[in-house]
PDB file of N, H, CA, C and O in Angstrom:
ATOM      1  N   UNK A   1    -122.825  49.753 113.044  1.00  0.00           N
ATOM      2  CA  UNK A   1    -122.789  49.168 114.361  1.00  0.00           C
ATOM      3  C   UNK A   1    -121.332  49.867 114.931  1.00  0.00           C
ATOM      4  O   UNK A   1    -120.644  50.328 114.021  1.00  0.00           O
ATOM      5  N   UNK A   2    -120.941  49.965 115.886  1.00  0.00           N
ATOM      6  H   UNK A   2    -121.500  49.591 116.625  1.00  0.00           H
ATOM      7  CA  UNK A   2    -119.409  50.442 116.783  1.00  0.00           C
ATOM      8  C   UNK A   2    -118.641  49.505 117.282  1.00  0.00           C
ATOM      9  O   UNK A   2    -119.136  49.000 118.290  1.00  0.00           O
ATOM     10  N   UNK A   3    -117.628  49.077 116.973  1.00  0.00           N
ATOM     11  H   UNK A   3    -117.226  49.487 116.154  1.00  0.00           H
ATOM     12  CA  UNK A   3    -116.766  48.095 117.271  1.00  0.00           C
ATOM     13  C   UNK A   3    -116.725  48.433 119.150  1.00  0.00           C
ATOM     14  O   UNK A   3    -116.261  49.487 119.584  1.00  0.00           O
ATOM     15  N   UNK A   4    -117.189  47.534 119.897  1.00  0.00           N
ATOM     16  H   UNK A   4    -117.565  46.677 119.544  1.00  0.00           H
ATOM     17  CA  UNK A   4    -117.214  47.350 121.442  1.00  0.00           C
ATOM     18  C   UNK A   4    -115.795  46.574 121.709  1.00  0.00           C
ATOM     19  O   UNK A   4    -115.329  45.795 120.877  1.00  0.00           O
ATOM     20  N   UNK A   5    -115.096  46.901 123.082  1.00  0.00           N
ATOM     21  H   UNK A   5    -115.474  47.534 123.757  1.00  0.00           H
ATOM     22  CA  UNK A   5    -113.861  46.239 123.242  1.00  0.00           C
ATOM     23  C   UNK A   5    -114.246  46.636 124.776  1.00  0.00           C
ATOM     24  O   UNK A   5    -114.781  47.534 125.427  1.00  0.00           O
ATOM     25  N   UNK A   6    -113.579  45.291 124.928  1.00  0.00           N
ATOM     26  H   UNK A   6    -113.144  44.561 124.400  1.00  0.00           H
ATOM     27  CA  UNK A   6    -113.612  44.574 125.782  1.00  0.00           C
ATOM     28  C   UNK A   6    -112.559  44.222 126.454  1.00  0.00           C
ATOM     29  O   UNK A   6    -111.906  43.466 125.734  1.00  0.00           O
ATOM     30  N   UNK A   7    -111.847  44.436 127.866  1.00  0.00           N
ATOM     31  H   UNK A   7    -112.377  45.049 128.451  1.00  0.00           H
ATOM     32  CA  UNK A   7    -110.787  43.583 128.425  1.00  0.00           C
ATOM     33  C   UNK A   7    -111.269  42.769 130.099  1.00  0.00           C
ATOM     34  O   UNK A   7    -111.742  43.134 131.176  1.00  0.00           O
ATOM     35  N   UNK A   8    -110.868  41.697 129.555  1.00  0.00           N
ATOM     36  H   UNK A   8    -110.484  41.401 128.680  1.00  0.00           H
ATOM     37  CA  UNK A   8    -111.586  40.305 130.523  1.00  0.00           C
ATOM     38  C   UNK A   8    -112.812  41.225 130.399  1.00  0.00           C
ATOM     39  O   UNK A   8    -113.145  41.880 129.411  1.00  0.00           O
ATOM     40  N   UNK A   9    -113.461  41.140 131.682  1.00  0.00           N
ATOM     41  H   UNK A   9    -113.190  40.608 132.484  1.00  0.00           H
ATOM     42  CA  UNK A   9    -114.890  41.270 131.760  1.00  0.00           C
ATOM     43  C   UNK A   9    -115.215  42.942 131.638  1.00  0.00           C
ATOM     44  O   UNK A   9    -116.403  43.262 131.594  1.00  0.00           O
ATOM     45  N   UNK A  10    -114.440  43.739 131.597  1.00  0.00           N
ATOM     46  H   UNK A  10    -113.475  43.479 131.633  1.00  0.00           H
ATOM     47  CA  UNK A  10    -114.582  45.201 131.421  1.00  0.00           C
ATOM     48  C   UNK A  10    -114.969  46.268 130.029  1.00  0.00           C
ATOM     49  O   UNK A  10    -114.016  46.699 129.380  1.00  0.00           O
ATOM     50  N   UNK A  11    -115.996  46.548 129.736  1.00  0.00           N
ATOM     51  H   UNK A  11    -116.770  46.198 130.263  1.00  0.00           H
ATOM     52  CA  UNK A  11    -116.110  47.102 128.640  1.00  0.00           C
ATOM     53  C   UNK A  11    -115.367  48.642 128.910  1.00  0.00           C
ATOM     54  O   UNK A  11    -115.323  49.165 130.023  1.00  0.00           O
ATOM     55  N   UNK A  12    -114.661  49.397 127.367  1.00  0.00           N
ATOM     56  H   UNK A  12    -114.696  48.973 126.462  1.00  0.00           H
ATOM     57  CA  UNK A  12    -114.322  50.586 126.939  1.00  0.00           C
ATOM     58  C   UNK A  12    -114.979  50.758 125.825  1.00  0.00           C
ATOM     59  O   UNK A  12    -115.411  50.052 124.914  1.00  0.00           O
ATOM     60  N   UNK A  13    -114.946  52.123 126.178  1.00  0.00           N
ATOM     61  H   UNK A  13    -114.595  52.697 126.918  1.00  0.00           H
ATOM     62  CA  UNK A  13    -115.569  53.262 124.974  1.00  0.00           C
ATOM     63  C   UNK A  13    -114.764  53.086 123.512  1.00  0.00           C
ATOM     64  O   UNK A  13    -115.304  53.292 122.425  1.00  0.00           O
ATOM     65  N   UNK A  14    -113.716  52.771 123.647  1.00  0.00           N
ATOM     66  H   UNK A  14    -113.277  52.603 124.530  1.00  0.00           H
ATOM     67  CA  UNK A  14    -113.142  53.440 122.652  1.00  0.00           C
ATOM     68  C   UNK A  14    -111.780  52.811 122.528  1.00  0.00           C
ATOM     69  O   UNK A  14    -111.307  52.407 123.590  1.00  0.00           O
ATOM     70  N   UNK A  15    -110.995  52.636 121.350  1.00  0.00           N
ATOM     71  H   UNK A  15    -111.379  52.964 120.488  1.00  0.00           H
ATOM     72  CA  UNK A  15    -109.895  51.961 121.089  1.00  0.00           C
ATOM     73  C   UNK A  15    -108.673  52.903 122.189  1.00  0.00           C
ATOM     74  O   UNK A  15    -107.805  52.303 122.822  1.00  0.00           O
ATOM     75  N   UNK A  16    -108.774  53.830 122.215  1.00  0.00           N
ATOM     76  H   UNK A  16    -109.479  54.318 121.700  1.00  0.00           H
ATOM     77  CA  UNK A  16    -107.864  55.134 123.111  1.00  0.00           C
ATOM     78  C   UNK A  16    -108.073  54.259 124.658  1.00  0.00           C
ATOM     79  O   UNK A  16    -107.122  53.771 125.269  1.00  0.00           O
ATOM     80  N   UNK A  17    -109.064  54.210 124.976  1.00  0.00           N
ATOM     81  H   UNK A  17    -109.836  54.606 124.480  1.00  0.00           H
ATOM     82  CA  UNK A  17    -109.418  54.016 126.698  1.00  0.00           C
ATOM     83  C   UNK A  17    -109.199  51.850 126.953  1.00  0.00           C
ATOM     84  O   UNK A  17    -109.006  51.281 128.027  1.00  0.00           O
ATOM     85  N   UNK A  18    -109.270  51.488 126.190  1.00  0.00           N
ATOM     86  H   UNK A  18    -109.426  51.950 125.317  1.00  0.00           H
ATOM     87  CA  UNK A  18    -108.282  50.128 125.920  1.00  0.00           C
ATOM     88  C   UNK A  18    -106.664  50.322 125.653  1.00  0.00           C
ATOM     89  O   UNK A  18    -105.975  49.472 126.218  1.00  0.00           O
ATOM     90  N   UNK A  19    -106.086  51.124 125.025  1.00  0.00           N
ATOM     91  H   UNK A  19    -106.646  51.814 124.566  1.00  0.00           H
ATOM     92  CA  UNK A  19    -104.870  51.632 125.142  1.00  0.00           C
ATOM     93  C   UNK A  19    -104.276  52.149 126.394  1.00  0.00           C
ATOM     94  O   UNK A  19    -103.096  52.202 126.739  1.00  0.00           O
ATOM     95  N   UNK A  20    -105.089  52.425 126.847  1.00  0.00           N
ATOM     96  H   UNK A  20    -106.048  52.382 126.567  1.00  0.00           H
ATOM     97  CA  UNK A  20    -104.646  53.144 128.557  1.00  0.00           C
ATOM     98  C   UNK A  20    -104.679  52.215 129.329  1.00  0.00           C
ATOM     99  O   UNK A  20    -103.662  52.308 130.016  1.00  0.00           O
ATOM    100  N   UNK A  21    -105.443  51.082 129.726  1.00  0.00           N
ATOM    101  H   UNK A  21    -106.270  51.006 129.168  1.00  0.00           H
ATOM    102  CA  UNK A  21    -105.626  50.051 130.170  1.00  0.00           C
ATOM    103  C   UNK A  21    -104.646  49.171 129.747  1.00  0.00           C
ATOM    104  O   UNK A  21    -103.992  48.739 130.696  1.00  0.00           O
ATOM    105  N   UNK A  22    -104.147  48.549 128.151  1.00  0.00           N
ATOM    106  H   UNK A  22    -104.678  48.901 127.381  1.00  0.00           H
ATOM    107  CA  UNK A  22    -103.156  48.328 127.842  1.00  0.00           C
ATOM    108  C   UNK A  22    -101.927  48.655 128.412  1.00  0.00           C
ATOM    109  O   UNK A  22    -101.380  47.795 129.101  1.00  0.00           O
ATOM    110  N   UNK A  23    -101.413  49.694 128.260  1.00  0.00           N
ATOM    111  H   UNK A  23    -101.858  50.393 127.700  1.00  0.00           H
ATOM    112  CA  UNK A  23    -100.257  50.574 128.703  1.00  0.00           C
ATOM    113  C   UNK A  23    -100.289  50.164 129.931  1.00  0.00           C
ATOM    114  O   UNK A  23     -99.306  49.489 130.238  1.00  0.00           O
ATOM    115  N   UNK A  24    -101.365  50.388 131.073  1.00  0.00           N
ATOM    116  H   UNK A  24    -102.163  50.936 130.824  1.00  0.00           H
ATOM    117  CA  UNK A  24    -101.230  50.015 132.524  1.00  0.00           C
ATOM    118  C   UNK A  24    -100.736  48.370 132.877  1.00  0.00           C
ATOM    119  O   UNK A  24    -100.275  48.007 133.960  1.00  0.00           O
ATOM    120  N   UNK A  25    -100.831  47.998 132.365  1.00  0.00           N
ATOM    121  H   UNK A  25    -101.206  48.292 131.486  1.00  0.00           H
ATOM    122  CA  UNK A  25    -100.620  46.207 132.180  1.00  0.00           C
ATOM    123  C   UNK A  25     -99.171  45.875 131.437  1.00  0.00           C
ATOM    124  O   UNK A  25     -98.554  44.812 131.515  1.00  0.00           O
ATOM    125  N   UNK A  26     -99.013  46.371 131.128  1.00  0.00           N
ATOM    126  H   UNK A  26     -99.515  47.234 131.065  1.00  0.00           H
ATOM    127  CA  UNK A  26     -97.755  46.022 129.838  1.00  0.00           C
ATOM    128  C   UNK A  26     -96.256  46.418 130.669  1.00  0.00           C
ATOM    129  O   UNK A  26     -95.097  46.036 130.832  1.00  0.00           O
ATOM    130  N   UNK A  27     -97.508  47.768 131.147  1.00  0.00           N
ATOM    131  H   UNK A  27     -98.449  48.078 131.015  1.00  0.00           H
ATOM    132  CA  UNK A  27     -95.782  48.203 131.941  1.00  0.00           C
ATOM    133  C   UNK A  27     -95.200  47.898 133.562  1.00  0.00           C
ATOM    134  O   UNK A  27     -94.191  48.211 134.193  1.00  0.00           O
ATOM    135  N   UNK A  28     -96.586  47.017 133.866  1.00  0.00           N
ATOM    136  H   UNK A  28     -97.405  46.762 133.353  1.00  0.00           H
ATOM    137  CA  UNK A  28     -96.437  45.910 135.169  1.00  0.00           C
ATOM    138  C   UNK A  28     -95.579  44.684 134.478  1.00  0.00           C
ATOM    139  O   UNK A  28     -94.412  44.349 134.683  1.00  0.00           O
ATOM    140  N   UNK A  29     -96.620  44.102 133.538  1.00  0.00           N
ATOM    141  H   UNK A  29     -97.567  44.374 133.371  1.00  0.00           H
ATOM    142  CA  UNK A  29     -95.749  42.856 132.972  1.00  0.00           C
ATOM    143  C   UNK A  29     -96.077  42.680 131.214  1.00  0.00           C
ATOM    144  O   UNK A  29     -97.113  42.192 130.762  1.00  0.00           O
ATOM    145  N   UNK A  30     -95.284  43.043 130.652  1.00  0.00           N
ATOM    146  H   UNK A  30     -94.443  43.440 131.020  1.00  0.00           H
ATOM    147  CA  UNK A  30     -95.069  43.060 128.841  1.00  0.00           C
ATOM    148  C   UNK A  30     -94.985  40.992 128.787  1.00  0.00           C
ATOM    149  O   UNK A  30     -95.407  40.307 127.855  1.00  0.00           O
ATOM    150  N   UNK A  31     -94.444  40.562 129.843  1.00  0.00           N
ATOM    151  H   UNK A  31     -94.101  41.119 130.600  1.00  0.00           H
ATOM    152  CA  UNK A  31     -94.521  39.538 129.240  1.00  0.00           C
ATOM    153  C   UNK A  31     -96.339  38.783 129.483  1.00  0.00           C
ATOM    154  O   UNK A  31     -96.632  37.901 128.677  1.00  0.00           O
ATOM    155  N   UNK A  32     -97.010  39.021 130.146  1.00  0.00           N
ATOM    156  H   UNK A  32     -96.772  39.738 130.801  1.00  0.00           H
ATOM    157  CA  UNK A  32     -98.556  38.334 130.181  1.00  0.00           C
ATOM    158  C   UNK A  32     -98.756  38.490 128.793  1.00  0.00           C
ATOM    159  O   UNK A  32     -98.489  39.440 128.058  1.00  0.00           O
ATOM    160  N   UNK A  33     -99.287  37.365 128.555  1.00  0.00           N
ATOM    161  H   UNK A  33     -99.504  36.593 129.152  1.00  0.00           H
ATOM    162  CA  UNK A  33    -100.049  36.866 127.230  1.00  0.00           C
ATOM    163  C   UNK A  33    -101.478  37.607 126.851  1.00  0.00           C
ATOM    164  O   UNK A  33    -102.460  37.405 127.565  1.00  0.00           O
ATOM    165  N   UNK A  34    -101.552  38.455 125.721  1.00  0.00           N
ATOM    166  H   UNK A  34    -100.754  38.619 125.141  1.00  0.00           H
ATOM    167  CA  UNK A  34    -102.758  39.303 125.522  1.00  0.00           C
ATOM    168  C   UNK A  34    -103.253  38.700 124.202  1.00  0.00           C
ATOM    169  O   UNK A  34    -102.590  38.695 123.165  1.00  0.00           O
ATOM    170  N   UNK A  35    -104.736  38.089 124.375  1.00  0.00           N
ATOM    171  H   UNK A  35    -105.274  38.093 125.218  1.00  0.00           H
ATOM    172  CA  UNK A  35    -105.807  37.279 123.330  1.00  0.00           C
ATOM    173  C   UNK A  35    -106.284  38.166 122.587  1.00  0.00           C
ATOM    174  O   UNK A  35    -106.472  39.010 123.463  1.00  0.00           O
ATOM    175  N   UNK A  36    -106.611  38.620 121.711  1.00  0.00           N
ATOM    176  H   UNK A  36    -106.458  37.934 121.000  1.00  0.00           H
ATOM    177  CA  UNK A  36    -107.581  39.414 121.323  1.00  0.00           C
ATOM    178  C   UNK A  36    -108.136  38.379 120.589  1.00  0.00           C
ATOM    179  O   UNK A  36    -107.330  37.542 120.182  1.00  0.00           O
ATOM    180  N   UNK A  37    -109.540  38.187 120.260  1.00  0.00           N
ATOM    181  H   UNK A  37    -110.195  38.867 120.591  1.00  0.00           H
ATOM    182  CA  UNK A  37    -110.757  37.725 120.257  1.00  0.00           C
ATOM    183  C   UNK A  37    -111.576  38.135 119.473  1.00  0.00           C
ATOM    184  O   UNK A  37    -112.683  37.647 119.701  1.00  0.00           O
ATOM    185  N   UNK A  38    -111.557  38.759 118.708  1.00  0.00           N
ATOM    186  H   UNK A  38    -110.657  39.155 118.522  1.00  0.00           H
ATOM    187  CA  UNK A  38    -112.964  39.467 117.593  1.00  0.00           C
ATOM    188  C   UNK A  38    -114.212  38.652 117.705  1.00  0.00           C
ATOM    189  O   UNK A  38    -114.396  37.436 117.653  1.00  0.00           O
ATOM    190  N   UNK A  39    -114.907  39.532 117.853  1.00  0.00           N
ATOM    191  H   UNK A  39    -114.757  40.520 117.895  1.00  0.00           H
ATOM    192  CA  UNK A  39    -116.356  38.753 117.357  1.00  0.00           C
ATOM    193  C   UNK A  39    -116.513  38.481 115.706  1.00  0.00           C
ATOM    194  O   UNK A  39    -115.843  38.982 114.803  1.00  0.00           O
ATOM    195  N   UNK A  40    -117.473  37.648 115.627  1.00  0.00           N
ATOM    196  H   UNK A  40    -118.017  37.241 116.361  1.00  0.00           H
ATOM    197  CA  UNK A  40    -117.661  37.696 113.985  1.00  0.00           C
ATOM    198  C   UNK A  40    -117.435  38.202 113.099  1.00  0.00           C
ATOM    199  O   UNK A  40    -116.743  37.929 112.118  1.00  0.00           O
ATOM    200  N   UNK A  41    -118.560  39.751 113.645  1.00  0.00           N
ATOM    201  H   UNK A  41    -119.122  39.973 114.442  1.00  0.00           H
ATOM    202  CA  UNK A  41    -118.575  41.059 112.992  1.00  0.00           C
ATOM    203  C   UNK A  41    -117.382  41.759 113.122  1.00  0.00           C
ATOM    204  O   UNK A  41    -117.549  42.754 112.417  1.00  0.00           O
ATOM    205  N   UNK A  42    -116.554  41.799 113.491  1.00  0.00           N
ATOM    206  H   UNK A  42    -116.419  40.990 114.063  1.00  0.00           H
ATOM    207  CA  UNK A  42    -115.536  42.880 113.956  1.00  0.00           C
ATOM    208  C   UNK A  42    -114.873  42.473 112.349  1.00  0.00           C
ATOM    209  O   UNK A  42    -114.926  41.474 111.631  1.00  0.00           O
ATOM    210  N   UNK A  43    -114.191  43.932 112.239  1.00  0.00           N
ATOM    211  H   UNK A  43    -114.148  44.743 112.822  1.00  0.00           H
ATOM    212  CA  UNK A  43    -113.527  43.997 110.674  1.00  0.00           C
ATOM    213  C   UNK A  43    -112.123  43.768 111.180  1.00  0.00           C
ATOM    214  O   UNK A  43    -111.508  44.186 112.160  1.00  0.00           O
ATOM    215  N   UNK A  44    -111.713  42.656 109.798  1.00  0.00           N
ATOM    216  H   UNK A  44    -112.212  42.316 109.001  1.00  0.00           H
ATOM    217  CA  UNK A  44    -110.313  42.548 110.426  1.00  0.00           C
ATOM    218  C   UNK A  44    -109.508  43.858 110.973  1.00  0.00           C
ATOM    219  O   UNK A  44    -108.900  43.945 112.039  1.00  0.00           O
ATOM    220  N   UNK A  45    -109.642  44.730 110.088  1.00  0.00           N
ATOM    221  H   UNK A  45    -110.136  44.659 109.221  1.00  0.00           H
ATOM    222  CA  UNK A  45    -107.979  46.198 110.737  1.00  0.00           C
ATOM    223  C   UNK A  45    -108.748  46.423 112.261  1.00  0.00           C
ATOM    224  O   UNK A  45    -107.969  46.982 113.034  1.00  0.00           O
ATOM    225  N   UNK A  46    -109.719  46.206 112.712  1.00  0.00           N
ATOM    226  H   UNK A  46    -110.351  45.752 112.085  1.00  0.00           H
ATOM    227  CA  UNK A  46    -110.374  46.549 114.157  1.00  0.00           C
ATOM    228  C   UNK A  46    -109.587  45.880 114.892  1.00  0.00           C
ATOM    229  O   UNK A  46    -108.996  46.341 115.868  1.00  0.00           O
ATOM    230  N   UNK A  47    -109.527  44.936 114.555  1.00  0.00           N
ATOM    231  H   UNK A  47    -110.007  44.561 113.762  1.00  0.00           H
ATOM    232  CA  UNK A  47    -108.632  43.528 115.471  1.00  0.00           C
ATOM    233  C   UNK A  47    -107.226  43.752 115.266  1.00  0.00           C
ATOM    234  O   UNK A  47    -106.453  43.437 116.171  1.00  0.00           O
ATOM    235  N   UNK A  48    -106.761  44.288 114.126  1.00  0.00           N
ATOM    236  H   UNK A  48    -107.389  44.544 113.391  1.00  0.00           H
ATOM    237  CA  UNK A  48    -104.973  44.545 113.759  1.00  0.00           C
ATOM    238  C   UNK A  48    -104.658  45.463 114.287  1.00  0.00           C
ATOM    239  O   UNK A  48    -103.549  45.491 114.821  1.00  0.00           O
ATOM    240  N   UNK A  49    -105.798  46.923 114.355  1.00  0.00           N
ATOM    241  H   UNK A  49    -106.699  46.901 113.921  1.00  0.00           H
ATOM    242  CA  UNK A  49    -104.989  48.180 115.110  1.00  0.00           C
ATOM    243  C   UNK A  49    -104.841  47.852 116.843  1.00  0.00           C
ATOM    244  O   UNK A  49    -104.149  48.435 117.678  1.00  0.00           O
ATOM    245  N   UNK A  50    -106.103  46.282 117.053  1.00  0.00           N
ATOM    246  H   UNK A  50    -106.665  45.809 116.375  1.00  0.00           H
ATOM    247  CA  UNK A  50    -105.684  46.423 118.895  1.00  0.00           C
ATOM    248  C   UNK A  50    -104.606  45.376 118.966  1.00  0.00           C
ATOM    249  O   UNK A  50    -104.280  45.294 120.150  1.00  0.00           O
ATOM    250  N   UNK A  51    -103.765  44.370 118.084  1.00  0.00           N
ATOM    251  H   UNK A  51    -104.030  44.437 117.122  1.00  0.00           H
ATOM    252  CA  UNK A  51    -102.574  43.814 117.844  1.00  0.00           C
ATOM    253  C   UNK A  51    -101.953  45.079 117.658  1.00  0.00           C
ATOM    254  O   UNK A  51    -101.368  45.266 118.725  1.00  0.00           O
ATOM    255  N   UNK A  52    -101.715  46.180 116.825  1.00  0.00           N
ATOM    256  H   UNK A  52    -102.190  46.028 115.959  1.00  0.00           H
ATOM    257  CA  UNK A  52    -100.764  46.325 116.647  1.00  0.00           C
ATOM    258  C   UNK A  52    -100.254  47.697 117.939  1.00  0.00           C
ATOM    259  O   UNK A  52     -99.104  48.103 118.112  1.00  0.00           O
ATOM    260  N   UNK A  53    -101.558  48.183 118.707  1.00  0.00           N
ATOM    261  H   UNK A  53    -102.492  47.854 118.566  1.00  0.00           H
ATOM    262  CA  UNK A  53    -101.755  48.954 119.653  1.00  0.00           C
ATOM    263  C   UNK A  53    -100.428  48.222 120.579  1.00  0.00           C
ATOM    264  O   UNK A  53     -99.274  48.638 120.673  1.00  0.00           O
ATOM    265  N   UNK A  54    -101.111  46.865 121.272  1.00  0.00           N
ATOM    266  H   UNK A  54    -102.049  46.527 121.196  1.00  0.00           H
ATOM    267  CA  UNK A  54    -100.258  45.946 121.841  1.00  0.00           C
ATOM    268  C   UNK A  54     -98.858  45.816 122.199  1.00  0.00           C
ATOM    269  O   UNK A  54     -98.145  45.895 123.199  1.00  0.00           O
ATOM    270  N   UNK A  55     -98.729  45.481 120.406  1.00  0.00           N
ATOM    271  H   UNK A  55     -99.308  45.416 119.594  1.00  0.00           H
ATOM    272  CA  UNK A  55     -96.879  45.464 120.298  1.00  0.00           C
ATOM    273  C   UNK A  55     -96.425  46.498 120.321  1.00  0.00           C
ATOM    274  O   UNK A  55     -95.249  46.542 120.682  1.00  0.00           O
ATOM    275  N   UNK A  56     -97.161  47.911 119.931  1.00  0.00           N
ATOM    276  H   UNK A  56     -98.117  47.875 119.638  1.00  0.00           H
ATOM    277  CA  UNK A  56     -96.490  49.131 120.114  1.00  0.00           C
ATOM    278  C   UNK A  56     -96.134  49.851 121.177  1.00  0.00           C
ATOM    279  O   UNK A  56     -95.493  50.901 121.201  1.00  0.00           O
ATOM    280  N   UNK A  57     -96.799  48.936 122.471  1.00  0.00           N
ATOM    281  H   UNK A  57     -97.320  48.083 122.451  1.00  0.00           H
ATOM    282  CA  UNK A  57     -96.664  49.135 123.993  1.00  0.00           C
ATOM    283  C   UNK A  57     -95.921  48.356 124.673  1.00  0.00           C
ATOM    284  O   UNK A  57     -95.748  48.374 125.892  1.00  0.00           O
ATOM    285  N   UNK A  58     -95.312  47.416 123.628  1.00  0.00           N
ATOM    286  H   UNK A  58     -95.452  47.402 122.638  1.00  0.00           H
ATOM    287  CA  UNK A  58     -94.260  46.759 124.424  1.00  0.00           C
ATOM    288  C   UNK A  58     -94.673  45.717 124.768  1.00  0.00           C
ATOM    289  O   UNK A  58     -93.961  45.317 125.688  1.00  0.00           O
ATOM    290  N   UNK A  59     -95.670  44.828 124.477  1.00  0.00           N
ATOM    291  H   UNK A  59     -96.249  45.153 123.729  1.00  0.00           H
ATOM    292  CA  UNK A  59     -96.462  43.476 125.056  1.00  0.00           C
ATOM    293  C   UNK A  59     -95.654  42.631 124.069  1.00  0.00           C
ATOM    294  O   UNK A  59     -95.508  42.956 122.890  1.00  0.00           O
ATOM    295  N   UNK A  60     -95.061  41.364 124.700  1.00  0.00           N
ATOM    296  H   UNK A  60     -95.179  41.100 125.657  1.00  0.00           H
ATOM    297  CA  UNK A  60     -94.174  40.458 124.150  1.00  0.00           C
ATOM    298  C   UNK A  60     -94.531  39.104 123.574  1.00  0.00           C
ATOM    299  O   UNK A  60     -93.854  38.288 122.950  1.00  0.00           O
ATOM    300  N   UNK A  61     -96.361  39.109 124.143  1.00  0.00           N
ATOM    301  H   UNK A  61     -96.911  39.772 124.649  1.00  0.00           H
ATOM    302  CA  UNK A  61     -97.001  38.297 123.940  1.00  0.00           C
ATOM    303  C   UNK A  61     -98.308  38.594 123.600  1.00  0.00           C
ATOM    304  O   UNK A  61     -99.144  38.975 124.419  1.00  0.00           O
ATOM    305  N   UNK A  62     -98.538  38.416 122.286  1.00  0.00           N
ATOM    306  H   UNK A  62     -97.859  38.106 121.620  1.00  0.00           H
ATOM    307  CA  UNK A  62     -99.906  38.968 121.717  1.00  0.00           C
ATOM    308  C   UNK A  62    -100.467  37.763 120.784  1.00  0.00           C
ATOM    309  O   UNK A  62     -99.994  37.120 119.847  1.00  0.00           O
ATOM    310  N   UNK A  63    -101.638  37.763 121.451  1.00  0.00           N
ATOM    311  H   UNK A  63    -102.022  38.285 122.213  1.00  0.00           H
ATOM    312  CA  UNK A  63    -101.987  36.402 120.037  1.00  0.00           C
ATOM    313  C   UNK A  63    -103.611  36.600 119.399  1.00  0.00           C
ATOM    314  O   UNK A  63    -104.363  37.224 120.147  1.00  0.00           O
ATOM    315  N   UNK A  64    -104.130  36.174 118.236  1.00  0.00           N
ATOM    316  H   UNK A  64    -103.519  35.668 117.629  1.00  0.00           H
ATOM    317  CA  UNK A  64    -104.916  36.753 117.706  1.00  0.00           C
ATOM    318  C   UNK A  64    -105.737  35.473 117.313  1.00  0.00           C
ATOM    319  O   UNK A  64    -105.391  34.652 116.464  1.00  0.00           O
ATOM    320  N   UNK A  65    -106.908  35.438 118.087  1.00  0.00           N
ATOM    321  H   UNK A  65    -107.190  36.106 118.776  1.00  0.00           H
ATOM    322  CA  UNK A  65    -107.542  34.282 117.370  1.00  0.00           C
ATOM    323  C   UNK A  65    -108.293  34.452 116.310  1.00  0.00           C
ATOM    324  O   UNK A  65    -108.858  35.484 115.948  1.00  0.00           O
ATOM    325  N   UNK A  66    -108.288  33.338 115.785  1.00  0.00           N
ATOM    326  H   UNK A  66    -107.829  32.500 116.079  1.00  0.00           H
ATOM    327  CA  UNK A  66    -108.960  33.354 114.082  1.00  0.00           C
ATOM    328  C   UNK A  66    -110.151  32.497 113.885  1.00  0.00           C
ATOM    329  O   UNK A  66    -110.225  31.653 114.778  1.00  0.00           O
ATOM    330  N   UNK A  67    -110.635  32.463 113.445  1.00  0.00           N
ATOM    331  H   UNK A  67    -110.574  33.149 112.720  1.00  0.00           H
ATOM    332  CA  UNK A  67    -112.265  31.625 113.207  1.00  0.00           C
ATOM    333  C   UNK A  67    -112.220  31.248 111.527  1.00  0.00           C
ATOM    334  O   UNK A  67    -113.168  30.668 110.999  1.00  0.00           O
TER     335      UNK A  67
END
């Protein structure tokens, strides 16, 4: 199974697509909180990749939901 990415209610096909959308948002509001809520079957590495991408784009507030 491949990892599915979603930003709000919009499905993304890849981490690259998600990164493009995050870049647009962070470019306007770097202080807007981004909450990463990985599903139970998402490998930790994939969740961390999203976190790292958001921070690398300049997000000032990235939160990772743990279970």
